PDB file of C-alpha atoms and ligand atoms in Angstrom:
ATOM      1  CA  MET A   3     120.111  -8.822  60.355  1.00 38.00           C
ATOM      2  CA  SER A   4     121.477  -9.717  63.764  1.00 50.00           C
ATOM      3  CA  ASN A   5     121.422 -13.252  65.141  1.00 56.00           C
ATOM      4  CA  SER A   6     122.179 -12.017  68.647  1.00 75.00           C
ATOM      5  CA  ASN A   7     121.918 -14.347  71.599  1.00 86.00           C
ATOM      6  CA  TYR A   8     121.508 -11.426  74.036  1.00 91.00           C
ATOM      7  CA  LEU A   9     119.610 -12.597  77.156  1.00 93.00           C
ATOM      8  CA  PHE A  10     117.677  -9.412  77.985  1.00 94.00           C
ATOM      9  CA  ASP A  11     116.052  -8.927  74.574  1.00 90.00           C
ATOM     10  CA  ASN A  12     114.727  -5.364  74.196  1.00 91.00           C
ATOM     11  CA  ALA A  13     111.519  -6.787  72.699  1.00 89.00           C
ATOM     12  CA  ALA A  14     110.354  -7.729  76.223  1.00 91.00           C
ATOM     13  CA  SER A  15     108.163  -5.235  78.077  1.00 89.00           C
ATOM     14  CA  GLU A  16     110.607  -5.268  81.033  1.00 93.00           C
ATOM     15  CA  ALA A  17     113.094  -3.305  78.880  1.00 93.00           C
ATOM     16  CA  ARG A  18     111.325  -0.052  79.785  1.00 93.00           C
ATOM     17  CA  GLN A  19     111.893  -0.622  83.518  1.00 95.00           C
ATOM     18  CA  ARG A  20     115.456  -1.775  82.891  1.00 96.00           C
ATOM     19  CA  PHE A  21     116.473   1.296  80.887  1.00 96.00           C
ATOM     20  CA  GLY A  22     114.826   3.664  83.384  1.00 96.00           C
ATOM     21  CA  ALA A  23     116.677   1.963  86.241  1.00 97.00           C
ATOM     22  CA  LEU A  24     120.029   1.903  84.415  1.00 98.00           C
ATOM     23  CA  SER A  25     119.668   5.593  83.676  1.00 98.00           C
ATOM     24  CA  ALA A  26     118.899   6.435  87.327  1.00 98.00           C
ATOM     25  CA  LEU A  27     121.694   4.216  88.601  1.00 98.00           C
ATOM     26  CA  PHE A  28     124.506   4.984  86.200  1.00 98.00           C
ATOM     27  CA  ASP A  29     123.969   8.118  84.088  1.00 98.00           C
ATOM     28  CA  PRO A  30     125.666  10.395  86.658  1.00 98.00           C
ATOM     29  CA  THR A  31     128.736   8.125  86.614  1.00 98.00           C
ATOM     30  CA  THR A  32     128.774   7.981  82.808  1.00 98.00           C
ATOM     31  CA  PHE A  33     128.354  11.744  82.464  1.00 98.00           C
ATOM     32  CA  ARG A  34     131.166  12.413  84.958  1.00 98.00           C
ATOM     33  CA  HIS A  35     133.529  10.282  82.888  1.00 98.00           C
ATOM     34  CA  ILE A  36     132.549  11.866  79.570  1.00 98.00           C
ATOM     35  CA  GLU A  37     133.029  15.349  81.055  1.00 98.00           C
ATOM     36  CA  ALA A  38     136.483  14.343  82.325  1.00 98.00           C
ATOM     37  CA  LEU A  39     137.439  13.317  78.777  1.00 98.00           C
ATOM     38  CA  ASN A  40     136.642  16.872  77.616  1.00 98.00           C
ATOM     39  CA  ILE A  41     133.966  15.797  75.175  1.00 98.00           C
ATOM     40  CA  GLY A  42     132.137  19.047  74.375  1.00 98.00           C
ATOM     41  CA  GLN A  43     130.885  21.349  71.646  1.00 98.00           C
ATOM     42  CA  GLY A  44     131.499  20.044  68.134  1.00 98.00           C
ATOM     43  CA  CYS A  45     132.539  16.517  69.159  1.00 98.00           C
ATOM     44  CA  ARG A  46     131.391  13.425  67.263  1.00 98.00           C
ATOM     45  CA  CYS A  47     130.140  10.548  69.443  1.00 98.00           C
ATOM     46  CA  TRP A  48     129.070   6.954  68.830  1.00 98.00           C
ATOM     47  CA  GLU A  49     126.851   5.454  71.542  1.00 98.00           C
ATOM     48  CA  VAL A  50     127.044   1.657  71.069  1.00 98.00           C
ATOM     49  CA  GLY A  51     124.187  -0.536  72.348  1.00 97.00           C
ATOM     50  CA  ALA A  52     122.349   2.608  73.389  1.00 97.00           C
ATOM     51  CA  GLY A  53     119.342   0.926  75.048  1.00 96.00           C
ATOM     52  CA  GLY A  54     117.268   3.929  76.197  1.00 96.00           C
ATOM     53  CA  PRO A  55     117.660   7.550  75.038  1.00 96.00           C
ATOM     54  CA  THR A  56     119.125   9.329  78.088  1.00 97.00           C
ATOM     55  CA  VAL A  57     122.859   9.077  77.358  1.00 98.00           C
ATOM     56  CA  SER A  58     122.382   9.976  73.681  1.00 98.00           C
ATOM     57  CA  ASN A  59     120.184  12.961  74.582  1.00 97.00           C
ATOM     58  CA  TRP A  60     122.717  14.225  77.116  1.00 98.00           C
ATOM     59  CA  LEU A  61     125.507  13.864  74.550  1.00 98.00           C
ATOM     60  CA  ALA A  62     123.468  15.737  71.937  1.00 98.00           C
ATOM     61  CA  GLU A  63     123.049  18.681  74.282  1.00 98.00           C
ATOM     62  CA  ARG A  64     126.731  18.619  75.181  1.00 98.00           C
ATOM     63  CA  VAL A  65     128.125  18.528  71.628  1.00 98.00           C
ATOM     64  CA  GLY A  66     125.593  21.040  70.281  1.00 98.00           C
ATOM     65  CA  ALA A  67     124.581  21.733  66.697  1.00 97.00           C
ATOM     66  CA  SER A  68     128.160  21.534  65.418  1.00 98.00           C
ATOM     67  CA  GLY A  69     128.642  18.027  66.855  1.00 98.00           C
ATOM     68  CA  ARG A  70     127.269  14.602  65.981  1.00 97.00           C
ATOM     69  CA  VAL A  71     125.685  11.814  68.048  1.00 98.00           C
ATOM     70  CA  LEU A  72     125.068   8.389  66.540  1.00 97.00           C
ATOM     71  CA  ALA A  73     123.093   5.881  68.651  1.00 97.00           C
ATOM     72  CA  THR A  74     123.237   2.243  67.524  1.00 97.00           C
ATOM     73  CA  ASP A  75     121.644  -0.932  68.850  1.00 97.00           C
ATOM     74  CA  ILE A  76     120.447  -4.287  67.541  1.00 96.00           C
ATOM     75  CA  ASN A  77     116.979  -3.140  68.661  1.00 95.00           C
ATOM     76  CA  THR A  78     116.477   0.621  68.447  1.00 95.00           C
ATOM     77  CA  SER A  79     112.847   0.737  69.576  1.00 93.00           C
ATOM     78  CA  TRP A  80     113.626   2.173  73.056  1.00 93.00           C
ATOM     79  CA  VAL A  81     116.369   4.613  72.138  1.00 90.00           C
ATOM     80  CA  SER A  82     114.043   6.122  69.550  1.00 88.00           C
ATOM     81  CA  GLU A  83     111.455   7.072  72.208  1.00 89.00           C
ATOM     82  CA  HIS A  84     111.814  10.680  73.398  1.00 89.00           C
ATOM     83  CA  LEU A  85     115.055  11.064  71.460  1.00 92.00           C
ATOM     84  CA  ASP A  86     116.515  14.475  70.589  1.00 92.00           C
ATOM     85  CA  HIS A  87     115.860  15.066  66.872  1.00 95.00           C
ATOM     86  CA  THR A  88     119.564  15.677  66.222  1.00 96.00           C
ATOM     87  CA  VAL A  89     120.596  12.152  67.278  1.00 97.00           C
ATOM     88  CA  GLU A  90     121.108   9.720  64.381  1.00 97.00           C
ATOM     89  CA  VAL A  91     119.781   6.208  65.048  1.00 97.00           C
ATOM     90  CA  LEU A  92     121.006   3.081  63.308  1.00 96.00           C
ATOM     91  CA  GLN A  93     120.070  -0.554  63.776  1.00 97.00           C
ATOM     92  CA  HIS A  94     123.533  -2.084  64.016  1.00 97.00           C
ATOM     93  CA  ASP A  95     125.149  -5.203  65.447  1.00 97.00           C
ATOM     94  CA  VAL A  96     128.562  -4.128  66.702  1.00 98.00           C
ATOM     95  CA  THR A  97     129.899  -7.680  66.343  1.00 97.00           C
ATOM     96  CA  GLN A  98     128.819  -8.172  62.709  1.00 95.00           C
ATOM     97  CA  ASP A  99     128.009  -5.001  60.825  1.00 95.00           C
ATOM     98  CA  ASP A 100     130.518  -2.687  59.176  1.00 93.00           C
ATOM     99  CA  PRO A 101     131.465   0.204  61.466  1.00 91.00           C
ATOM    100  CA  PRO A 102     129.396   3.326  60.822  1.00 93.00           C
ATOM    101  CA  ALA A 103     130.895   5.936  58.530  1.00 87.00           C
ATOM    102  CA  GLY A 104     132.994   8.661  60.059  1.00 83.00           C
ATOM    103  CA  GLN A 105     135.589   9.009  62.776  1.00 96.00           C
ATOM    104  CA  PHE A 106     134.615   9.724  66.347  1.00 98.00           C
ATOM    105  CA  ASP A 107     135.969  11.775  69.234  1.00 98.00           C
ATOM    106  CA  LEU A 108     134.166   9.434  71.648  1.00 98.00           C
ATOM    107  CA  VAL A 109     132.977   5.849  71.330  1.00 98.00           C
ATOM    108  CA  HIS A 110     131.026   4.707  74.403  1.00 98.00           C
ATOM    109  CA  ALA A 111     129.411   1.392  75.356  1.00 98.00           C
ATOM    110  CA  ARG A 112     127.801   0.753  78.744  1.00 98.00           C
ATOM    111  CA  LEU A 113     126.729  -2.751  79.789  1.00 98.00           C
ATOM    112  CA  VAL A 114     127.021  -4.107  76.254  1.00 98.00           C
ATOM    113  CA  LEU A 115     130.355  -5.802  75.538  1.00 98.00           C
ATOM    114  CA  SER A 116     130.400  -8.244  78.483  1.00 97.00           C
ATOM    115  CA  HIS A 117     127.241  -9.813  76.999  1.00 96.00           C
ATOM    116  CA  LEU A 118     128.761 -10.448  73.573  1.00 97.00           C
ATOM    117  CA  PRO A 119     130.796 -13.598  72.822  1.00 96.00           C
ATOM    118  CA  ALA A 120     132.451 -11.667  69.958  1.00 97.00           C
ATOM    119  CA  ARG A 121     133.349  -8.775  72.260  1.00 97.00           C
ATOM    120  CA  GLY A 122     136.981  -8.695  71.044  1.00 97.00           C
ATOM    121  CA  LYS A 123     135.884  -8.140  67.455  1.00 97.00           C
ATOM    122  CA  ALA A 124     133.427  -5.469  68.588  1.00 98.00           C
ATOM    123  CA  LEU A 125     136.090  -3.640  70.558  1.00 98.00           C
ATOM    124  CA  ARG A 126     138.500  -3.629  67.588  1.00 97.00           C
ATOM    125  CA  ARG A 127     135.772  -2.058  65.427  1.00 96.00           C
ATOM    126  CA  MET A 128     135.114   0.570  68.057  1.00 98.00           C
ATOM    127  CA  VAL A 129     138.812   1.445  68.348  1.00 97.00           C
ATOM    128  CA  ALA A 130     139.139   1.647  64.548  1.00 96.00           C
ATOM    129  CA  SER A 131     136.276   4.174  64.491  1.00 97.00           C
ATOM    130  CA  LEU A 132     138.130   6.631  66.721  1.00 98.00           C
ATOM    131  CA  ARG A 133     139.955   9.564  65.209  1.00 97.00           C
ATOM    132  CA  PRO A 134     143.577   9.884  66.345  1.00 97.00           C
ATOM    133  CA  GLY A 135     143.232  11.463  69.810  1.00 97.00           C
ATOM    134  CA  GLY A 136     139.656  10.158  70.232  1.00 98.00           C
ATOM    135  CA  TRP A 137     138.529   8.392  73.411  1.00 98.00           C
ATOM    136  CA  LEU A 138     137.059   4.959  74.046  1.00 98.00           C
ATOM    137  CA  LEU A 139     134.930   4.672  77.202  1.00 98.00           C
ATOM    138  CA  VAL A 140     133.640   1.203  78.090  1.00 98.00           C
ATOM    139  CA  GLU A 141     131.592   0.581  81.241  1.00 98.00           C
ATOM    140  CA  ASP A 142     130.515  -2.831  82.408  1.00 98.00           C
ATOM    141  CA  PHE A 143     129.554  -4.832  85.473  1.00 96.00           C
ATOM    142  CA  ASP A 144     132.176  -6.902  87.191  1.00 93.00           C
ATOM    143  CA  LYS A 145     131.220  -9.698  89.557  1.00 84.00           C
ATOM    144  CA  VAL A 146     134.153  -8.832  91.850  1.00 80.00           C
ATOM    145  CA  ILE A 147     131.451  -8.892  94.505  1.00 83.00           C
ATOM    146  CA  PRO A 148     129.263 -11.800  93.363  1.00 81.00           C
ATOM    147  CA  VAL A 149     126.137 -10.804  95.325  1.00 88.00           C
ATOM    148  CA  ARG A 150     123.497  -8.081  95.019  1.00 94.00           C
ATOM    149  CA  CYS A 151     122.913  -7.679  98.764  1.00 95.00           C
ATOM    150  CA  ILE A 152     126.369  -7.352 100.332  1.00 94.00           C
ATOM    151  CA  ASP A 153     124.969  -7.101 103.884  1.00 94.00           C
ATOM    152  CA  ALA A 154     122.713 -10.176 103.776  1.00 95.00           C
ATOM    153  CA  TYR A 155     121.192 -10.073 107.277  1.00 96.00           C
ATOM    154  CA  LEU A 156     117.696 -11.336 106.328  1.00 97.00           C
ATOM    155  CA  PRO A 157     116.601 -14.542 104.541  1.00 97.00           C
ATOM    156  CA  GLU A 158     115.137 -12.229 101.878  1.00 97.00           C
ATOM    157  CA  HIS A 159     118.644 -10.916 101.085  1.00 97.00           C
ATOM    158  CA  HIS A 160     119.995 -14.457 100.710  1.00 97.00           C
ATOM    159  CA  ARG A 161     117.084 -15.295  98.396  1.00 98.00           C
ATOM    160  CA  ALA A 162     117.827 -12.201  96.282  1.00 97.00           C
ATOM    161  CA  ASN A 163     121.469 -13.261  96.020  1.00 97.00           C
ATOM    162  CA  LYS A 164     120.458 -16.782  95.013  1.00 97.00           C
ATOM    163  CA  LEU A 165     118.096 -15.520  92.309  1.00 97.00           C
ATOM    164  CA  HIS A 166     120.713 -13.198  90.850  1.00 97.00           C
ATOM    165  CA  ALA A 167     123.291 -16.003  90.921  1.00 96.00           C
ATOM    166  CA  GLY A 168     120.782 -17.847  88.720  1.00 97.00           C
ATOM    167  CA  VAL A 169     120.646 -14.891  86.334  1.00 96.00           C
ATOM    168  CA  TYR A 170     124.468 -14.838  86.167  1.00 95.00           C
ATOM    169  CA  ALA A 171     124.408 -18.555  85.283  1.00 96.00           C
ATOM    170  CA  LEU A 172     121.977 -17.825  82.422  1.00 97.00           C
ATOM    171  CA  LEU A 173     124.196 -14.976  81.204  1.00 96.00           C
ATOM    172  CA  ALA A 174     127.270 -17.220  81.248  1.00 95.00           C
ATOM    173  CA  GLN A 175     125.391 -19.853  79.213  1.00 96.00           C
ATOM    174  CA  ARG A 176     124.847 -17.184  76.536  1.00 95.00           C
ATOM    175  CA  GLY A 177     128.567 -16.449  76.389  1.00 96.00           C
ATOM    176  CA  ALA A 178     128.672 -13.425  78.705  1.00 96.00           C
ATOM    177  CA  ASP A 179     131.990 -12.783  80.445  1.00 95.00           C
ATOM    178  CA  LEU A 180     131.106 -11.871  84.025  1.00 95.00           C
ATOM    179  CA  GLU A 181     134.640 -10.698  84.809  1.00 94.00           C
ATOM    180  CA  TYR A 182     135.256  -8.790  81.575  1.00 96.00           C
ATOM    181  CA  ALA A 183     135.243  -5.338  83.132  1.00 97.00           C
ATOM    182  CA  ARG A 184     138.202  -5.900  85.436  1.00 96.00           C
ATOM    183  CA  ARG A 185     140.367  -6.781  82.406  1.00 97.00           C
ATOM    184  CA  LEU A 186     139.521  -3.638  80.431  1.00 98.00           C
ATOM    185  CA  PRO A 187     142.714  -1.675  81.231  1.00 98.00           C
ATOM    186  CA  ARG A 188     144.826  -4.581  79.942  1.00 98.00           C
ATOM    187  CA  ILE A 189     142.574  -5.031  76.885  1.00 98.00           C
ATOM    188  CA  PHE A 190     142.776  -1.303  76.108  1.00 98.00           C
ATOM    189  CA  ARG A 191     146.604  -1.318  76.305  1.00 98.00           C
ATOM    190  CA  ASP A 192     146.760  -4.418  74.085  1.00 98.00           C
ATOM    191  CA  ALA A 193     144.553  -2.538  71.569  1.00 98.00           C
ATOM    192  CA  GLY A 194     147.179   0.201  71.394  1.00 98.00           C
ATOM    193  CA  LEU A 195     145.273   2.808  73.423  1.00 98.00           C
ATOM    194  CA  THR A 196     147.173   5.278  75.587  1.00 98.00           C
ATOM    195  CA  GLN A 197     146.264   7.304  78.715  1.00 98.00           C
ATOM    196  CA  VAL A 198     144.409   4.210  79.960  1.00 98.00           C
ATOM    197  CA  GLY A 199     142.557   4.455  83.271  1.00 98.00           C
ATOM    198  CA  ALA A 200     139.640   2.835  85.105  1.00 98.00           C
ATOM    199  CA  ASP A 201     137.543   3.216  88.250  1.00 98.00           C
ATOM    200  CA  ALA A 202     134.383   1.689  89.730  1.00 97.00           C
ATOM    201  CA  TYR A 203     131.018   2.702  91.187  1.00 97.00           C
ATOM    202  CA  LEU A 204     129.026   0.385  93.446  1.00 96.00           C
ATOM    203  CA  PRO A 205     125.341   1.062  94.241  1.00 96.00           C
ATOM    204  CA  VAL A 206     124.856  -0.814  97.524  1.00 95.00           C
ATOM    205  CA  ALA A 207     121.152  -0.337  98.238  1.00 92.00           C
ATOM    206  CA  ILE A 208     119.178   2.243  96.269  1.00 90.00           C
ATOM    207  CA  PRO A 209     115.633   2.082  94.912  1.00 94.00           C
ATOM    208  CA  ALA A 210     116.557   1.866  91.220  1.00 97.00           C
ATOM    209  CA  GLY A 211     118.476  -1.312  92.089  1.00 97.00           C
ATOM    210  CA  ASN A 212     115.140  -2.819  93.107  1.00 97.00           C
ATOM    211  CA  VAL A 213     113.540  -1.843  89.809  1.00 97.00           C
ATOM    212  CA  LEU A 214     116.444  -3.410  87.895  1.00 97.00           C
ATOM    213  CA  SER A 215     116.260  -6.591  89.980  1.00 97.00           C
ATOM    214  CA  VAL A 216     112.533  -7.070  89.353  1.00 97.00           C
ATOM    215  CA  ALA A 217     112.816  -6.284  85.628  1.00 97.00           C
ATOM    216  CA  ASN A 218     115.702  -8.702  85.070  1.00 97.00           C
ATOM    217  CA  ILE A 219     114.368 -11.577  87.163  1.00 97.00           C
ATOM    218  CA  THR A 220     110.847 -11.235  85.772  1.00 96.00           C
ATOM    219  CA  GLN A 221     112.124 -11.238  82.179  1.00 96.00           C
ATOM    220  CA  VAL A 222     114.070 -14.504  82.612  1.00 97.00           C
ATOM    221  CA  ARG A 223     111.673 -16.106  85.077  1.00 97.00           C
ATOM    222  CA  ASP A 224     110.797 -19.053  82.795  1.00 97.00           C
ATOM    223  CA  ALA A 225     114.442 -19.953  82.162  1.00 97.00           C
ATOM    224  CA  LEU A 226     115.249 -19.728  85.887  1.00 98.00           C
ATOM    225  CA  ILE A 227     112.418 -22.140  86.675  1.00 98.00           C
ATOM    226  CA  GLU A 228     113.091 -24.517  83.760  1.00 98.00           C
ATOM    227  CA  GLN A 229     116.728 -24.857  84.754  1.00 97.00           C
ATOM    228  CA  GLN A 230     115.827 -25.265  88.442  1.00 97.00           C
ATOM    229  CA  LEU A 231     117.819 -22.186  89.350  1.00 98.00           C
ATOM    230  CA  ALA A 232     114.752 -20.840  91.185  1.00 98.00           C
ATOM    231  CA  THR A 233     111.149 -21.726  91.948  1.00 98.00           C
ATOM    232  CA  GLN A 234     108.055 -19.735  91.071  1.00 97.00           C
ATOM    233  CA  ASP A 235     107.455 -19.198  94.810  1.00 98.00           C
ATOM    234  CA  GLU A 236     110.945 -17.795  95.347  1.00 98.00           C
ATOM    235  CA  ILE A 237     110.527 -15.355  92.471  1.00 98.00           C
ATOM    236  CA  ASP A 238     107.092 -14.238  93.663  1.00 98.00           C
ATOM    237  CA  ALA A 239     108.365 -13.829  97.236  1.00 98.00           C
ATOM    238  CA  HIS A 240     111.346 -11.763  95.993  1.00 98.00           C
ATOM    239  CA  VAL A 241     109.109  -9.423  94.019  1.00 98.00           C
ATOM    240  CA  ALA A 242     106.830  -9.079  97.078  1.00 98.00           C
ATOM    241  CA  ALA A 243     109.772  -8.380  99.425  1.00 97.00           C
ATOM    242  CA  ILE A 244     110.835  -5.541  97.144  1.00 97.00           C
ATOM    243  CA  ALA A 245     107.271  -4.232  96.775  1.00 97.00           C
ATOM    244  CA  ASP A 246     106.762  -4.032 100.558  1.00 96.00           C
ATOM    245  CA  ALA A 247     110.251  -2.531 101.095  1.00 94.00           C
ATOM    246  CA  THR A 248     111.555  -5.447 103.180  1.00 96.00           C
ATOM    247  CA  ILE A 249     114.807  -5.308 101.192  1.00 96.00           C
ATOM    248  CA  THR A 250     116.718  -2.924  98.952  1.00 96.00           C
ATOM    249  CA  VAL A 251     118.908  -4.571  96.342  1.00 96.00           C
ATOM    250  CA  GLY A 252     122.208  -3.289  94.965  1.00 96.00           C
ATOM    251  CA  THR A 253     123.982  -4.014  91.700  1.00 96.00           C
ATOM    252  CA  PRO A 254     127.449  -5.303  90.852  1.00 95.00           C
ATOM    253  CA  PRO A 255     130.161  -2.663  90.592  1.00 95.00           C
ATOM    254  CA  LEU A 256     130.177  -0.735  87.320  1.00 97.00           C
ATOM    255  CA  ILE A 257     133.769  -0.418  86.106  1.00 98.00           C
ATOM    256  CA  SER A 258     134.450   2.485  83.742  1.00 98.00           C
ATOM    257  CA  ALA A 259     137.591   2.227  81.610  1.00 98.00           C
ATOM    258  CA  TRP A 260     138.933   4.829  79.214  1.00 98.00           C
ATOM    259  CA  GLY A 261     141.794   5.082  76.740  1.00 98.00           C
ATOM    260  CA  GLN A 262     142.880   7.325  73.872  1.00 98.00           C
ATOM    261  CA  ARG A 263     143.787   6.410  70.313  1.00 97.00           C
ATOM    262  CA  ALA A 264     147.325   7.583  69.562  1.00 96.00           C
TER     263      ALA A 264
HETATM  264  C1  SAM B  10     122.003  -4.017  79.308  1.00 63.28           C
HETATM  265  S1  SAM B  10     121.498  -3.066  77.930  1.00 63.28           S
HETATM  266  C2  SAM B  10     122.398  -1.549  78.234  1.00 63.28           C
HETATM  267  C3  SAM B  10     121.763  -0.384  77.549  1.00 63.28           C
HETATM  268  C4  SAM B  10     122.463   0.963  77.749  1.00 63.28           C
HETATM  269  N1  SAM B  10     123.780   0.961  77.137  1.00 63.28           N
HETATM  270  C5  SAM B  10     122.562   1.326  79.199  1.00 63.28           C
HETATM  271  O1  SAM B  10     123.618   1.180  79.819  1.00 63.28           O
HETATM  272  O2  SAM B  10     121.538   1.750  79.744  1.00 63.28           O
HETATM  273  C6  SAM B  10     122.405  -3.754  76.556  1.00 63.28           C
HETATM  274  C7  SAM B  10     122.042  -3.124  75.215  1.00 63.28           C
HETATM  275  O3  SAM B  10     122.952  -3.639  74.232  1.00 63.28           O
HETATM  276  C8  SAM B  10     122.222  -3.983  73.071  1.00 63.28           C
HETATM  277  N2  SAM B  10     122.958  -5.014  72.324  1.00 63.28           N
HETATM  278  C9  SAM B  10     123.022  -6.337  72.603  1.00 63.28           C
HETATM  279  N3  SAM B  10     123.775  -6.975  71.688  1.00 63.28           N
HETATM  280  C10 SAM B  10     124.207  -6.012  70.811  1.00 63.28           C
HETATM  281  C11 SAM B  10     125.005  -6.045  69.630  1.00 63.28           C
HETATM  282  N4  SAM B  10     125.518  -7.198  69.174  1.00 63.28           N
HETATM  283  N5  SAM B  10     125.246  -4.885  68.971  1.00 63.28           N
HETATM  284  C12 SAM B  10     124.711  -3.715  69.424  1.00 63.28           C
HETATM  285  N6  SAM B  10     123.941  -3.626  70.533  1.00 63.28           N
HETATM  286  C13 SAM B  10     123.691  -4.764  71.217  1.00 63.28           C
HETATM  287  C14 SAM B  10     120.886  -4.456  73.605  1.00 63.28           C
HETATM  288  O4  SAM B  10     119.872  -4.462  72.612  1.00 63.28           O
HETATM  289  C15 SAM B  10     120.642  -3.480  74.738  1.00 63.28           C
HETATM  290  O5  SAM B  10     119.969  -2.326  74.289  1.00 63.28           O
END
């Protein structure tokens, strides 16, 4: 059983909004990378910290009946909703549990490892699960740009940036590494991977960013207030500014890094 300290616990009702928003924001980027790695018919894939079902479903269609897709998470309640019947689901803590059986052509984790204090151990397990020639693809936020509204021309944008700075502080308290993603190429080389590469995608102001902002801030509202990182009024005003379309909030850049097991 996991003793995870993960801030955005999937048990909260906001998880539904979060996974819908993450899918809308980042699935096209994820799919582009997986296509570029030539993952196709017959491939075996491990989706780590799956969250919702969209990436696993897309993989299942891509690898077909001769392939395999395994979706793991510490809380599998959301990935199991509307999931393709061919996808295997396993409750699994990537920092503690034995790696799943089998060797994989692709191991993918999006927005998972930066949250985990034992991320180094998790990454070693993921690399060990690759077949020779298999690909690791890790995607995570990097606070290279430490604000959600990069053109902050209204007080509402500054308030959004302040509230998200509060969320970053809560994440750091839980052992998240907010600059993990920029180090991935170095980490991949140190892990013995070859053909290492990385790029980034930055949503500046699109509607799913608003959904993600409201879901995340609402879920940790009590902690923000208790720690005096925000007031109830600021949170309410932020949610209202998004609801009446006064502002559109971005996300940090998503860095995607890939490397191949020799
Ligand atoms: C921010 S969500 C990202 C979900 C999905 N990968 C995406 O990008 O839409 C992080 C996910 O990692 C899962 N998670 C957190 N700690 C984990 C662990 N130790 N092992 C496996 N999954 C974990 C969470 O339950 C959650 O579903």
